[in-house]
Short mmCIF file of C-alpha atoms in Angstrom, two decimals:
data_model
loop_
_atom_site.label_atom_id
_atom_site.label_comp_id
_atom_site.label_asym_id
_atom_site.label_seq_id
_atom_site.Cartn_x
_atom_site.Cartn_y
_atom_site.Cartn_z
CA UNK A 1 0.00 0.00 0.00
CA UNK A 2 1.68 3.43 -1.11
CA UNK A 3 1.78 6.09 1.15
CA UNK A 4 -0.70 8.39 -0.64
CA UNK A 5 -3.34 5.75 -0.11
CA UNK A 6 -2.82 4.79 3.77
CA UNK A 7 -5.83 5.32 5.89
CA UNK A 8 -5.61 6.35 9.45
CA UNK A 9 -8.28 5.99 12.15
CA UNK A 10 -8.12 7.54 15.32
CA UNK A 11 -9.75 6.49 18.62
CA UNK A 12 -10.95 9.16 20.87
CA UNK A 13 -11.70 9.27 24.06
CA UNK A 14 -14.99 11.43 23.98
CA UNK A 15 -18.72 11.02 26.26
CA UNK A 16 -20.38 8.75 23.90
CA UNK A 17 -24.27 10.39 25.57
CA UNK A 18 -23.19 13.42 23.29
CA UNK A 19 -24.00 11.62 20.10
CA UNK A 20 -28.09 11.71 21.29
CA UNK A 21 -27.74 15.80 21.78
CA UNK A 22 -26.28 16.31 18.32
CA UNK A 23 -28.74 15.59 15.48
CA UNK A 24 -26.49 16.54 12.81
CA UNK A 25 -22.70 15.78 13.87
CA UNK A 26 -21.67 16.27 9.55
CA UNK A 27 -23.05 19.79 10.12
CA UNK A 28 -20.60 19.91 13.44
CA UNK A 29 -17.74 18.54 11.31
CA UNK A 30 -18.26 21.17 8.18
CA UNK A 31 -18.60 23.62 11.00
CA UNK A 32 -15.09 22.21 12.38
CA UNK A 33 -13.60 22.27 9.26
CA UNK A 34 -14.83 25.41 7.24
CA UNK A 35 -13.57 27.73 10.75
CA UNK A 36 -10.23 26.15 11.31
CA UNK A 37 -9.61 25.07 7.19
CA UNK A 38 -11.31 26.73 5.27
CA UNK A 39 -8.76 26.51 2.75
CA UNK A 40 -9.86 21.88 2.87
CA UNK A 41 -13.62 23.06 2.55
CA UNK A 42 -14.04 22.21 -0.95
CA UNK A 43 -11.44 19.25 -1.00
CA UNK A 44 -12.38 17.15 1.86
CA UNK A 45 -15.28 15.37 2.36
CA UNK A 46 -17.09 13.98 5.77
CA UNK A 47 -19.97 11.29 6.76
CA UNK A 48 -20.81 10.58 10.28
CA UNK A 49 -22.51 7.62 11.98
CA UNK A 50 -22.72 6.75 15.65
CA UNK A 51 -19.88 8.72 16.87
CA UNK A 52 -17.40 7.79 13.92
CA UNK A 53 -16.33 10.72 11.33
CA UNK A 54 -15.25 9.34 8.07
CA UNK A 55 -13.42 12.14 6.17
CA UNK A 56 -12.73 11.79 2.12
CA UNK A 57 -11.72 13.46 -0.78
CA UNK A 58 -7.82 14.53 -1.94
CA UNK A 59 -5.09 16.92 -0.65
CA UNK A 60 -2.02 17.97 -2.07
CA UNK A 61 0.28 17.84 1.30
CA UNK A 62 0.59 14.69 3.93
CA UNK A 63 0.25 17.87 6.53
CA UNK A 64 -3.09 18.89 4.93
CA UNK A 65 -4.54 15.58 5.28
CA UNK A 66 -3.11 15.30 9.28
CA UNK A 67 -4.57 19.04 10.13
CA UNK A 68 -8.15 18.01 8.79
CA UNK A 69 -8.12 15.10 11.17
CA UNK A 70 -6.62 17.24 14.31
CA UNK A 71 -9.36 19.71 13.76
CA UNK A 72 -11.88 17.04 14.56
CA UNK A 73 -10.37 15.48 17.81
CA UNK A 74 -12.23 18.75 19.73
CA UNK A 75 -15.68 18.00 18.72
CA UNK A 76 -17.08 15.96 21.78
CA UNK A 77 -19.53 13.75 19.39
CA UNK A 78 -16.64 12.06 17.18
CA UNK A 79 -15.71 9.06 19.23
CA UNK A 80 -13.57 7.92 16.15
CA UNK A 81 -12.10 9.31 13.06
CA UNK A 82 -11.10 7.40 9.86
CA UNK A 83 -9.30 9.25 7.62
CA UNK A 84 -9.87 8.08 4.56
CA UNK A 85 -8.13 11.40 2.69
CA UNK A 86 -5.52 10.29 -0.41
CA UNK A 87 -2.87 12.56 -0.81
CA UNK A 88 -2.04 12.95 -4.23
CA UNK A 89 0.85 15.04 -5.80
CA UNK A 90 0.22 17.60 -8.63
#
């Protein structure tokens, strides 16, 4: 598996009794994201389900795809991220 294609998942330790205050935890992520990257916003992609954020799309930089998944590890909802980002050179 090359390097551009790895996928990373994170574990967080997060109150899972969040998940039944937040009806929309994608609109939380977007949030996350748009604030802190907005620069990712039209590159990277999210779906969550039952506490797990699944981010997606492509990046130029190994650091872009690593500061999209940091951004997340604040919201108290994602339990887990998988970073499912490809890095892909230009």
């Amino acid at each position: 598996m090359s390097a551009s294609t790895m996928m990373t998942t994170t574990q967080i330790s997060a109150p899972t009794a969040c998940r039944s205050r937040v009806p929309d935890g994608v609109g939380l992520i977007r949030a996350a994201l748009n604030q802190r990257l907005p620069q990712l916003s039209r590159f990277v992609q999210c779906d969550y389900v039952d506490g797990v954020a699944v981010l997606h799309g492509k990046v130029s930089r190994y650091y872009l795809k690593q500061m999209a998944q940091e951004c997340l590890r604040s919201i108290l909802c994602v339990d887990q991220i998988d970073n499912r980002i490809e890095v892909v050179r230009s």
